[in-house]
Short mmCIF file of C-alpha atoms and ligand atoms in Angstrom, two decimals:
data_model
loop_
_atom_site.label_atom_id
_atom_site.label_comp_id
_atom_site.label_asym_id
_atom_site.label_seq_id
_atom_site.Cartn_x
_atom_site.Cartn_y
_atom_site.Cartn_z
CA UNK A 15 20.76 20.24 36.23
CA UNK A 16 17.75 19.47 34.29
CA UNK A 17 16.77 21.53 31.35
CA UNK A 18 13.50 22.49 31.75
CA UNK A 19 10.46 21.44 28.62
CA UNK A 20 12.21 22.43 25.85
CA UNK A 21 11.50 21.87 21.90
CA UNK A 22 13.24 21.22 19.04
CA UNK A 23 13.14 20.65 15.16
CA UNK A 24 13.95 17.14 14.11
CA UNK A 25 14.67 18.58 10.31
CA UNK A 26 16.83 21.10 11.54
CA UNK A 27 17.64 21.17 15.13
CA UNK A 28 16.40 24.20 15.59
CA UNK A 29 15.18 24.20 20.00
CA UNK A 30 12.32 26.27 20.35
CA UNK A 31 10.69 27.52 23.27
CA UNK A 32 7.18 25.93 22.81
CA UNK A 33 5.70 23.44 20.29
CA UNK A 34 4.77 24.80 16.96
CA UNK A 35 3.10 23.42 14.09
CA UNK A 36 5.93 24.81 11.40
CA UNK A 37 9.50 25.41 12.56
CA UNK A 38 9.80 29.10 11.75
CA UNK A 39 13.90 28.26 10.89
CA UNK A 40 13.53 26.01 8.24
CA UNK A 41 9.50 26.10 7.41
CA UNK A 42 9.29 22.21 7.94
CA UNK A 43 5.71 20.86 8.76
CA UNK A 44 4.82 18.90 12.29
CA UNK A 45 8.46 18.57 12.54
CA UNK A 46 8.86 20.10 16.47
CA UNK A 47 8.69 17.54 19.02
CA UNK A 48 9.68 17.64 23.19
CA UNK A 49 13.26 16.83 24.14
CA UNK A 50 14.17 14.54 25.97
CA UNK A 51 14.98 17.19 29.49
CA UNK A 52 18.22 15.44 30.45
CA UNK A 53 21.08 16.97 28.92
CA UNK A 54 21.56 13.64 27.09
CA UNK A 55 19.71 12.98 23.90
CA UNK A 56 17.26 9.90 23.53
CA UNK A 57 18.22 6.97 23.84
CA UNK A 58 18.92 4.54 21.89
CA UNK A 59 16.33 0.94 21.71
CA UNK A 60 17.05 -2.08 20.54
CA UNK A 61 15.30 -2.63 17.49
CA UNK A 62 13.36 -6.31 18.20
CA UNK A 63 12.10 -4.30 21.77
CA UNK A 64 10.33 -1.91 19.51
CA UNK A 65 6.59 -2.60 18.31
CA UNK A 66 6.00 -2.35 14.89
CA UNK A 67 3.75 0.34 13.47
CA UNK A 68 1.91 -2.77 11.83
CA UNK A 69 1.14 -4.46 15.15
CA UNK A 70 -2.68 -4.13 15.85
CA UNK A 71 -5.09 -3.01 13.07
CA UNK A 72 -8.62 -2.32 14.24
CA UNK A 73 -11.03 -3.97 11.84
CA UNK A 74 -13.85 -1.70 11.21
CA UNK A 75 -16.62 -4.08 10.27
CA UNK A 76 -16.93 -2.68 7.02
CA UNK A 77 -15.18 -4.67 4.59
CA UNK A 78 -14.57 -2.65 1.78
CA UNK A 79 -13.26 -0.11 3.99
CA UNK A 80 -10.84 -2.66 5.65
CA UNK A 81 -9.86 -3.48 2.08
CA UNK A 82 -8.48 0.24 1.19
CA UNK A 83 -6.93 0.36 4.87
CA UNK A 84 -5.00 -2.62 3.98
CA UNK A 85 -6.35 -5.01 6.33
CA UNK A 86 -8.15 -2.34 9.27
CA UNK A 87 -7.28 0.30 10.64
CA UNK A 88 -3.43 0.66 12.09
CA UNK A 89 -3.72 1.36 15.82
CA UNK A 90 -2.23 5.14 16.37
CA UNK A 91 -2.35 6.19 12.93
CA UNK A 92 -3.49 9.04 11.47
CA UNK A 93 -6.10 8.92 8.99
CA UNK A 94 -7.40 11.46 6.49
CA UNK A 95 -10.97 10.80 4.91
CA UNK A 96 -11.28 13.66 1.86
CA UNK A 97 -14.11 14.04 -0.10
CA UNK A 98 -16.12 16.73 -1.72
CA UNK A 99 -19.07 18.23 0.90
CA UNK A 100 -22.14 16.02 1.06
CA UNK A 101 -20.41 12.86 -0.17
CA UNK A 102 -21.10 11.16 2.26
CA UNK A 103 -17.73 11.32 5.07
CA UNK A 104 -19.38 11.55 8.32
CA UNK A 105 -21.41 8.82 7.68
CA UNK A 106 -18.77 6.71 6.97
CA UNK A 107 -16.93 7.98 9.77
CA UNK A 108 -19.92 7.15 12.08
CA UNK A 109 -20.55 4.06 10.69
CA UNK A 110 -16.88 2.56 11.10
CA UNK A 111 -17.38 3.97 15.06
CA UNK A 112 -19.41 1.42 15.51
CA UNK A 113 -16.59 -0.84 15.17
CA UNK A 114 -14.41 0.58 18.41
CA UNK A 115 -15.16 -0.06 22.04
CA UNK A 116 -15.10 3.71 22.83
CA UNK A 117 -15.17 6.74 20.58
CA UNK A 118 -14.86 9.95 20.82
CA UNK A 119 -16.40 12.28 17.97
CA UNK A 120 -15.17 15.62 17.47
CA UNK A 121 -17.88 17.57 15.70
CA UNK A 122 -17.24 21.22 14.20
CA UNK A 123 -19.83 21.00 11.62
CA UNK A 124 -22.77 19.50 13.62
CA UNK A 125 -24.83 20.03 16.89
CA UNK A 126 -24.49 16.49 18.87
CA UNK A 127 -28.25 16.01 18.33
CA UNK A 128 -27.83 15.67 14.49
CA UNK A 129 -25.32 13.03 15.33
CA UNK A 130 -27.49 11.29 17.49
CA UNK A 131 -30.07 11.52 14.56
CA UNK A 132 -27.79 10.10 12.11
CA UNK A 133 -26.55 7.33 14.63
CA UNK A 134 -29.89 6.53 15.22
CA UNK A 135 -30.35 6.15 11.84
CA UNK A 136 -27.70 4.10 11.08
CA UNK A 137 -28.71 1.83 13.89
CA UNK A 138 -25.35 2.13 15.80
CA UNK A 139 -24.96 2.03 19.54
CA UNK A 140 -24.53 5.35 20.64
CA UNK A 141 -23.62 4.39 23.99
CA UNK A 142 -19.70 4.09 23.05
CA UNK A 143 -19.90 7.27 20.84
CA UNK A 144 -18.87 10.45 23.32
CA UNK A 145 -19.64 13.42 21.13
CA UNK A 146 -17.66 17.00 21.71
CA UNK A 147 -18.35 20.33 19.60
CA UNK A 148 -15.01 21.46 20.60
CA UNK A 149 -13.05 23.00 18.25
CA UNK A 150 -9.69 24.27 19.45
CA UNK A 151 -7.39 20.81 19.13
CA UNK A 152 -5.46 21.27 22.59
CA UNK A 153 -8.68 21.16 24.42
CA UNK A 154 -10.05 17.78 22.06
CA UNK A 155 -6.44 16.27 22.65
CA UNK A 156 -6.47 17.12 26.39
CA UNK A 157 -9.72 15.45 26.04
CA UNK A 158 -8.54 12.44 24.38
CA UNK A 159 -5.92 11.42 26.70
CA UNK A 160 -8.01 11.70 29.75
CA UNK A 161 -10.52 9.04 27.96
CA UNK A 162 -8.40 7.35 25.98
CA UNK A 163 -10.81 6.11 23.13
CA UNK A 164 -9.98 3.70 20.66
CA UNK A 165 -10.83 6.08 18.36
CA UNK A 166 -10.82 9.88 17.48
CA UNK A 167 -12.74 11.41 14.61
CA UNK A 168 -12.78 14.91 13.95
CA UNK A 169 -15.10 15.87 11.85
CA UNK A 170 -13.68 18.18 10.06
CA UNK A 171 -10.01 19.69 10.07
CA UNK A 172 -11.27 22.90 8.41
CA UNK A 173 -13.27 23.54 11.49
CA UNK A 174 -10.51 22.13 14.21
CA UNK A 175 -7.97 25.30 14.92
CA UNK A 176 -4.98 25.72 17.34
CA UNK A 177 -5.56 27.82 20.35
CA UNK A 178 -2.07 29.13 20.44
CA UNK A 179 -1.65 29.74 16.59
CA UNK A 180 -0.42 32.77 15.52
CA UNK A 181 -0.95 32.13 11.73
CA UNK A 182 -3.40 33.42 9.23
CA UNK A 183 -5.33 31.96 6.85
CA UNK A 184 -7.43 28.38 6.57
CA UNK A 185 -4.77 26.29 4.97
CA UNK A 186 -2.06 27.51 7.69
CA UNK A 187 -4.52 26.83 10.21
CA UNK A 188 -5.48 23.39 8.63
CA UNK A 189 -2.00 22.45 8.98
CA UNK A 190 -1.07 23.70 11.69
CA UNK A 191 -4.37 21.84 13.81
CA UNK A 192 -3.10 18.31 11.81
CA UNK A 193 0.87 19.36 13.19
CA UNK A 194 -0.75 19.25 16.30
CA UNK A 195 -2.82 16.55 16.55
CA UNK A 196 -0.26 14.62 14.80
CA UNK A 197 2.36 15.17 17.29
CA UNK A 198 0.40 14.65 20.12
CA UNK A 199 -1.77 11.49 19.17
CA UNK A 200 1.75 9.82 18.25
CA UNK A 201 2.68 8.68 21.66
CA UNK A 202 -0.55 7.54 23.17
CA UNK A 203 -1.63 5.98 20.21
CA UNK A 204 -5.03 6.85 19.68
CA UNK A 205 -5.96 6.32 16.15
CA UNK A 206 -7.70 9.54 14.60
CA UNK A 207 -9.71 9.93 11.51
CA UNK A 208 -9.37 13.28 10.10
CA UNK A 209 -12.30 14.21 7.92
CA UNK A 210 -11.54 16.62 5.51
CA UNK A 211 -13.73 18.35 2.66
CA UNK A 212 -11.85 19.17 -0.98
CA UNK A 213 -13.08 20.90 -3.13
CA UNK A 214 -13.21 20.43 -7.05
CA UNK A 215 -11.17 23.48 -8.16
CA UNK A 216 -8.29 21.56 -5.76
CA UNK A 217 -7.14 25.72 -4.76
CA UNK A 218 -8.39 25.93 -1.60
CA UNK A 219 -8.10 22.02 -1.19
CA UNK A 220 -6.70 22.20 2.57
CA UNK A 221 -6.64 18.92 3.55
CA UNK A 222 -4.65 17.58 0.50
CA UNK A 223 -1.88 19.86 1.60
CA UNK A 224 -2.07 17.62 4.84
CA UNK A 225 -1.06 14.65 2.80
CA UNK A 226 2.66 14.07 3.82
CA UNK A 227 2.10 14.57 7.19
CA UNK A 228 -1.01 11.83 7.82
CA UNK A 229 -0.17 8.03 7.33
CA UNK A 230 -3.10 7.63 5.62
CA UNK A 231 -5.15 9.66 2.44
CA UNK A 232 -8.33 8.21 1.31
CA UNK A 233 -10.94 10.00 -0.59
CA UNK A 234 -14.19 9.10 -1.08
CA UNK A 235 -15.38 10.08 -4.67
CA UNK A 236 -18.66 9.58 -6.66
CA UNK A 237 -18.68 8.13 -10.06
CA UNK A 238 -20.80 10.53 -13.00
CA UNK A 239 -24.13 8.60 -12.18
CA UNK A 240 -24.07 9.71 -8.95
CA UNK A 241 -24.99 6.32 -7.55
CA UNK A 242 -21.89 4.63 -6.28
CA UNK A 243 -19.31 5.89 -3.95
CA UNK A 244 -15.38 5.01 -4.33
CA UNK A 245 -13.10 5.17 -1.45
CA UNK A 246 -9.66 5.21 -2.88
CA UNK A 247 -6.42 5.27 -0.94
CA UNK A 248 -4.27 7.60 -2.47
CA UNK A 249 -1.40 7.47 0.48
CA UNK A 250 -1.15 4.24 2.80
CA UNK A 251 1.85 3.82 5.10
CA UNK A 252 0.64 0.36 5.93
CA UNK A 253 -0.78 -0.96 2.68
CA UNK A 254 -1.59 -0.45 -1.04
CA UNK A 255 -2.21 2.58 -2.28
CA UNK A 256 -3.84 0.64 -5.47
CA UNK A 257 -7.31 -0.42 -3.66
CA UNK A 258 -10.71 0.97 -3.94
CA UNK A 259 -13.82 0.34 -2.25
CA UNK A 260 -17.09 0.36 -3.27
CA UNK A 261 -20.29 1.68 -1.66
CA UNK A 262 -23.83 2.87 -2.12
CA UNK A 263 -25.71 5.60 -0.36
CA UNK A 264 -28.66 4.36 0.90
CA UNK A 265 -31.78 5.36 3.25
CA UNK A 266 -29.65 3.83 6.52
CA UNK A 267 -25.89 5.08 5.32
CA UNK A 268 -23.35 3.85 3.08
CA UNK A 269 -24.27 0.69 2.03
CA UNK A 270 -20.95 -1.76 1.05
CA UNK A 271 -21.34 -3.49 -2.63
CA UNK A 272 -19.06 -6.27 -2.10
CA UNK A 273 -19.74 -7.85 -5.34
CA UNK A 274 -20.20 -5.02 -8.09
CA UNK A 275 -19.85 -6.84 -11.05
CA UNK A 276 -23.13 -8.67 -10.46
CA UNK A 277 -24.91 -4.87 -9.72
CA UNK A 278 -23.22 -3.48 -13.27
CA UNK A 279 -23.84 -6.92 -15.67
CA UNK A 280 -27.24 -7.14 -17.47
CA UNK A 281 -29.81 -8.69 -15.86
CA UNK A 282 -32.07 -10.29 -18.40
CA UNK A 283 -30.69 -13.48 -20.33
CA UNK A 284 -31.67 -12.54 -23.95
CA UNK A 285 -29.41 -10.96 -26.02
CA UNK A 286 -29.97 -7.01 -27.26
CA UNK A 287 -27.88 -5.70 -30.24
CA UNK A 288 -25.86 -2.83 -28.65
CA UNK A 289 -24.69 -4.80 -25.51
CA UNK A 290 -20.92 -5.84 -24.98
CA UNK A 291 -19.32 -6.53 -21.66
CA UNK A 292 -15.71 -5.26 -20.28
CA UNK A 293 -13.37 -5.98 -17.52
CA UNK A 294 -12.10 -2.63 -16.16
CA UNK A 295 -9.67 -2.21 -13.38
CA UNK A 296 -10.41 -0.30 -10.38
CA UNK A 297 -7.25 -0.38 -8.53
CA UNK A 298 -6.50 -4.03 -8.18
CA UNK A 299 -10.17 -5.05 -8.67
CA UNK A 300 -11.70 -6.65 -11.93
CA UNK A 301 -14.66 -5.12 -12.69
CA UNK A 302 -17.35 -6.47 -14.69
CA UNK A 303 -19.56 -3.84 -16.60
CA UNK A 304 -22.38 -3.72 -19.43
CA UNK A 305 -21.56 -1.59 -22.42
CA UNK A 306 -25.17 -0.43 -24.34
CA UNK A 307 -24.72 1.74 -27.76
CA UNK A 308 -27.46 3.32 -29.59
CA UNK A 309 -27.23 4.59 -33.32
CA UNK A 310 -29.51 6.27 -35.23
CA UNK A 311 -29.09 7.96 -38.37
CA UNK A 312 -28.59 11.65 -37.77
CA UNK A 313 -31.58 13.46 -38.91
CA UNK A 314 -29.53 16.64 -39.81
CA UNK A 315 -25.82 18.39 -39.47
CA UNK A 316 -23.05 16.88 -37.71
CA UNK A 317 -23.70 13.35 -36.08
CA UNK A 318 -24.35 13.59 -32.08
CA UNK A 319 -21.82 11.43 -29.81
CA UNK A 320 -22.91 10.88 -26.62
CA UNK A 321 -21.60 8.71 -23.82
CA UNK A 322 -21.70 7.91 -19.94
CA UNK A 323 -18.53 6.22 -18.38
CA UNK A 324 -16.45 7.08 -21.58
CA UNK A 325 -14.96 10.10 -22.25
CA UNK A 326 -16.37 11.91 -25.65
CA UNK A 327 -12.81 12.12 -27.21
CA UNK A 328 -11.69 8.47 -26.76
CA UNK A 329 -15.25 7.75 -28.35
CA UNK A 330 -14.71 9.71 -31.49
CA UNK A 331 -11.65 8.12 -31.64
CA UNK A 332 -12.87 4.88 -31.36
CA UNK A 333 -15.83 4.96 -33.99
CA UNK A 334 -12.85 6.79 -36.35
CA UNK A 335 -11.23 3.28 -36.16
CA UNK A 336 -14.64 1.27 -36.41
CA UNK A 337 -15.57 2.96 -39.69
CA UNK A 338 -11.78 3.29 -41.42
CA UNK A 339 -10.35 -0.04 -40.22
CA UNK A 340 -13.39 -2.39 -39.42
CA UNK A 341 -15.76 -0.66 -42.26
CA UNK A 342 -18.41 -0.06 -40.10
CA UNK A 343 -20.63 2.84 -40.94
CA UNK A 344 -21.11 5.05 -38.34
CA UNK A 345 -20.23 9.08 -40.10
CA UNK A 346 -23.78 9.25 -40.51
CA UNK A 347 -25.06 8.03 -37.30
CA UNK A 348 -26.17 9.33 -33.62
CA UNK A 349 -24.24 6.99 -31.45
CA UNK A 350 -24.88 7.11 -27.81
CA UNK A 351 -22.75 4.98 -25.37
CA UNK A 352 -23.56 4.08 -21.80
CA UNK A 353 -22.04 2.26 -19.26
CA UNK A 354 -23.99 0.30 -17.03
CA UNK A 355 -24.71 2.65 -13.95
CA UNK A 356 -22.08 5.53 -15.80
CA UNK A 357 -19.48 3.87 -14.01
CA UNK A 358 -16.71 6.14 -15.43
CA UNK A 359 -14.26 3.93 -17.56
CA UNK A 360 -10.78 5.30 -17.49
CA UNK A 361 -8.73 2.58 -19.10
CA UNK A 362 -8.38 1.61 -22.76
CA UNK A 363 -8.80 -1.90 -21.84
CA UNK A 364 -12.44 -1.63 -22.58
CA UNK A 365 -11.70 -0.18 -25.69
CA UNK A 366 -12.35 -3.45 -27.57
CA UNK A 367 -15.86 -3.71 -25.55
CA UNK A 368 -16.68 -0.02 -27.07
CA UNK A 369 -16.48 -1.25 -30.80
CA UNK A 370 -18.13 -4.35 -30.82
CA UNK A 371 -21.37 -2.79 -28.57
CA UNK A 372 -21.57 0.24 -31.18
CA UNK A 373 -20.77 -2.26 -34.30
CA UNK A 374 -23.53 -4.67 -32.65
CA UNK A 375 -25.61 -1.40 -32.54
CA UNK A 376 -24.97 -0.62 -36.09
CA UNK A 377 -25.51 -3.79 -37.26
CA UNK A 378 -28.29 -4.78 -35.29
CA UNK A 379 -26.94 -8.13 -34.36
CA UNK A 380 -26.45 -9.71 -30.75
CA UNK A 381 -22.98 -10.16 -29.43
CA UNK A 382 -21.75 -13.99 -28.61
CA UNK A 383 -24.05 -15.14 -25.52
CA UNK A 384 -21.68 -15.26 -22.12
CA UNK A 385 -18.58 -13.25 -24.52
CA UNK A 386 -16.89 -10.79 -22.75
CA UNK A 387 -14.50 -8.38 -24.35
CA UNK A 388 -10.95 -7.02 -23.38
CA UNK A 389 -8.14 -5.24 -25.39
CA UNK A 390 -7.12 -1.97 -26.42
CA UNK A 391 -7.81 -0.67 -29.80
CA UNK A 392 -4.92 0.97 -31.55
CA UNK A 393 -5.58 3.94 -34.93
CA UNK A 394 -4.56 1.23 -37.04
CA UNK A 395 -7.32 -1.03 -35.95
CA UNK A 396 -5.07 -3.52 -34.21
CA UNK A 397 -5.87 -4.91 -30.43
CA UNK A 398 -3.08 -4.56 -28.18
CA UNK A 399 -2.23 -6.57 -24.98
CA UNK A 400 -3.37 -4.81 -21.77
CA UNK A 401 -2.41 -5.12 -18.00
CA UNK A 402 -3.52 -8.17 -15.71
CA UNK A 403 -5.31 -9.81 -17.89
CA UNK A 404 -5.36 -12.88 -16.36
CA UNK A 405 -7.14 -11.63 -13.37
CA UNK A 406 -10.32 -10.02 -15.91
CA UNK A 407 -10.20 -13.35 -17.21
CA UNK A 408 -10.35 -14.52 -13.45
CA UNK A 409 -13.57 -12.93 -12.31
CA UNK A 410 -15.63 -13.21 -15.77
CA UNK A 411 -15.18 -17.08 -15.58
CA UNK A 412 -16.50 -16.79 -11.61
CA UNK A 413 -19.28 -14.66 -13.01
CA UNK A 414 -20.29 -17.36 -15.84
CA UNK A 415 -18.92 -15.75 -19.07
CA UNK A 416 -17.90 -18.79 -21.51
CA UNK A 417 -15.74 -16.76 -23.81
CA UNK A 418 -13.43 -13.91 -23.92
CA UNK A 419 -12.24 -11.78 -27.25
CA UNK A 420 -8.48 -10.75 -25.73
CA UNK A 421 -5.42 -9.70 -27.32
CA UNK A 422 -2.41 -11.54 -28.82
CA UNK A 423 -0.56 -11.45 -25.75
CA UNK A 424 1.03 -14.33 -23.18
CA UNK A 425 -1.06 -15.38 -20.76
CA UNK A 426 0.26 -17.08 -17.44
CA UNK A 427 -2.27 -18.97 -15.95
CA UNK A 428 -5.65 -19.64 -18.18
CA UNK A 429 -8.73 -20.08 -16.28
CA UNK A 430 -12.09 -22.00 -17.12
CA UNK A 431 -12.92 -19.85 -19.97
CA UNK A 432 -12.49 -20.25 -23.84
CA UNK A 433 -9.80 -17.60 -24.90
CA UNK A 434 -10.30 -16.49 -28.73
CA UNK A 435 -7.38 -13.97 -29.40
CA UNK A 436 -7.93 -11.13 -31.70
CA UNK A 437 -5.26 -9.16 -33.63
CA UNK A 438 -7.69 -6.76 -35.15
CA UNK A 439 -10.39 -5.00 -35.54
CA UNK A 440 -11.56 -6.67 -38.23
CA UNK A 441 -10.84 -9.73 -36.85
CA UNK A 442 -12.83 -9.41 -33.95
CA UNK A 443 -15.90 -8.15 -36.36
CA UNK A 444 -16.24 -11.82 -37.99
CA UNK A 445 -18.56 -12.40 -34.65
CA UNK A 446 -21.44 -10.99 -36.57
CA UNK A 447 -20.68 -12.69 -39.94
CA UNK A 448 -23.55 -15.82 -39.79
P1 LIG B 2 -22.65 13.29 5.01
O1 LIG B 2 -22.06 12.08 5.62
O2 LIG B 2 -23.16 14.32 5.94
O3 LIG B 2 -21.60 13.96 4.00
P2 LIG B 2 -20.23 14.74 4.31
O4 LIG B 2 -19.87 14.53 5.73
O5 LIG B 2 -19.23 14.15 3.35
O6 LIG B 2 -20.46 16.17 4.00
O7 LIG B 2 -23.83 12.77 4.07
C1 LIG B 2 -24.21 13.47 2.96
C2 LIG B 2 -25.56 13.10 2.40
O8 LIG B 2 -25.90 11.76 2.55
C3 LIG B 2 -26.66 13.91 3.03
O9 LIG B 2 -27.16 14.75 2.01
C4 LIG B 2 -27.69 12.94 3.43
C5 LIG B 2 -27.28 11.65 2.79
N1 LIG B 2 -27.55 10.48 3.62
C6 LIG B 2 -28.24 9.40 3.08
O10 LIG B 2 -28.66 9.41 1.92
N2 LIG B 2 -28.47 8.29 3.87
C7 LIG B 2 -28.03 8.22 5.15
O11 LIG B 2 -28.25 7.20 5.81
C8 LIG B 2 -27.32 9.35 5.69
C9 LIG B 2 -26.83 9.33 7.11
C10 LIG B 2 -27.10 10.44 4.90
MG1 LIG B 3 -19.90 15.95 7.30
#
């Protein structure tokens, strides 16, 4: 005596009479899934008969997308691409579609002719590329398993919606469409990208609500020039959530910059007053970029601070310390501070960079030729150790730098570069004493 289809919670237990995207006993997300319809409950497998999740990752061709993935994409996983609207996602997504034998391209947003357009454009084959403007996810999964492509992109969850649903609202429907897909891309393992838009604000940020139920989260920011796109992975079931790739947009889509420590160092070989390098971390990655101060004495009231790539407070803060503990003059000056590009500088690691371009400013003298600068600068002047230094000190000797300014601090493995350690401020100032 067979039960016929029934459904059930796998938080609670709860059986329900058809699948849902939330179990209305205990609220949990995606959570309903088809019994098994013998009496008896599943089975159990032996463990070495069961293929691991990590079996089979799709490289997409685009290597600083591989990078965040942790290697390519995992085959039957569930991806989320976020980003603000107009950054750039759907020609990502079409460009990494290039890399799968079949695909099939859910679009909510766009007629298939703007596709084509944009495929065209990107000069990918848009033989493999099936394109659907359905909507409702039963019909695009229904879809899906009759073709079986190696990949699904839907483009975008705000726009994909459950035929069945009986809740209100975007966000419930968001979810809800993501339960569903979810759930039913699982078993015949067709790997989906999810394209998602957020918005600044983060209130009506759907898709990051979706983030516990995909394997993957990565968002695809711009820095404050505008010029670079970061893909960041901020969940990864199948690698590190600590990468970040980085890409350009350019006339024929989003252009990979493999090596972006060449694209941010100074170009000319003479030496300008104002110009100090640092080694920034961007995820795991050492990242080589040009510091360039300006001063000028203010002509009248308070003195103007303005930087790119470094936030204003952490500047104040930092010319407070040049003038009290290395005696440079600066309460009188206009200083403006700009990182090469305005690649946005989060960590105090670059501190010890900010002084010396703004001192070499002041002063009008040239750093060291080939010096490169890391540490953090403390109120009291002194420069403390910072994080992995040894790989900063890795990619400025591949890049040609002769001599790093670093902390006091152990170092494990010392590559071909001279090390001169610094314990202050004023220590580190003696560079411009002749
Ligand atoms: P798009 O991928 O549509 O962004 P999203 O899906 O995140 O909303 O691309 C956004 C912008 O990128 C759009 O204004 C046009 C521009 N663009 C380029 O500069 N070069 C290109 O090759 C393509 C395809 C788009
Ligand atoms: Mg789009």
């Amino acid at each position: 005596m067979n039960k016929s289809k029934s459904y059930a919670c796998s938080e609670c237990g709860a059986s329900q009479p058809q699948w849902l995207g939330r179990c209305p006993s205990c609220g949990a997300w995606g959570s309903i899934a088809k019994e098994e319809t013998s009496g008896r409950g599943k089975r159990p497998v032996r463990l070495d008969q069961v293929e691991p999740e990590e079996a089979g990752r799709i490289r997409t061709g685009i290597s600083e997308l591989d990078r965040v993935f942790g290697g390519g994409l995992v085959k039957g996983s569930i991806n989320l691409l976020a980003g603000d609207p107009g950054i750039g996602k759907s020609t990502l997504a079409l460009q990494m579609s290039s890399a799968f034998d079949s695909v099939l391209y859910a679009a909510g947003e766009e007629s298939p002719s703007q596709i084509r357009l944009r495929a065209d454009r990107l000069g990918i084959d848009s033989k493999r590329i099936k394109v659907t403007t359905e909507t409702l996810v039963e019909k695009i999964v229904a879809e899906a398993k009759e073709l079986m492509p190696s990949l699904l992109v839907i483009d975008s969850i705000q726009t994909a919606r459950v035929e069945t649903s009986n809740s209100v609202g975007a966000v419930n429907q968001i979810r809800e469409a993501a339960a569903y897909l979810l759930h039913s891309l699982k078993e015949p393992r067709i790997p989906a990208i999810l394209v998602g838009h957020v918005t600044k604000s983060g209130d009506i940020a759907g898709p990051m609500l979706l983030e516990h139920l995909v394997d993957v989260v990565l968002l695809l920011e711009s820095d404050t020039s505008g010029a670079y796109r970061l893909l960041r992975g901020l969940k990864n079931r199948f690698g590190s959530v600590d990468e970040v790739g980085l890409f350009a947009m350019g006339e024929d889509g989003m252009r990979e910059i493999t090596n972006p420590s060449e694209l941010l160092l100074p170009t000319r070989t003479d030496l300008v007053p104002g110009s100090a390098v640092v080694a920034s971390l961007e995820g795991r990655r050492p990242l080589l970029i040009e510091l360039q101060a300006l001063t000028v004495p203010t002509a009248f009231g308070t003195p103007r601070r303005l930087s790119t790539g470094i936030e204003q407070n952490r500047l104040s803060m930092l010319l407070a310390v040049l003038e009290r503990r290395g005696g440079i003059q600066v309460g009188n000056s206009d200083v403006y501070l700009n990182s090469a590009g305005g690649f946005r500088l989060k960590e105090p690691a670059v501190d010890l960079g900010v002084e010396m371009a703004v001192a070499s400013a002041v002063l009008d003298l040239p750093v060291p030729e080939h010096a490169i600068f890391i540490g953090e600068v403390g109120l009291g002047g002194e420069i403390r150790p910072v994080g992995k230094i040894e790989s900063r000190l890795k990619e400025a000797a591949k890049l040609g730098f002769k001599s790093a300014f670093i902390p006091e601090q152990k170092i494990d493995s010392v590559s071909e570069i001279s090390l001169r350690k610094v314990k202050h401020i004023s220590e580190a100032l003696c560079i411009f004493q002749k």
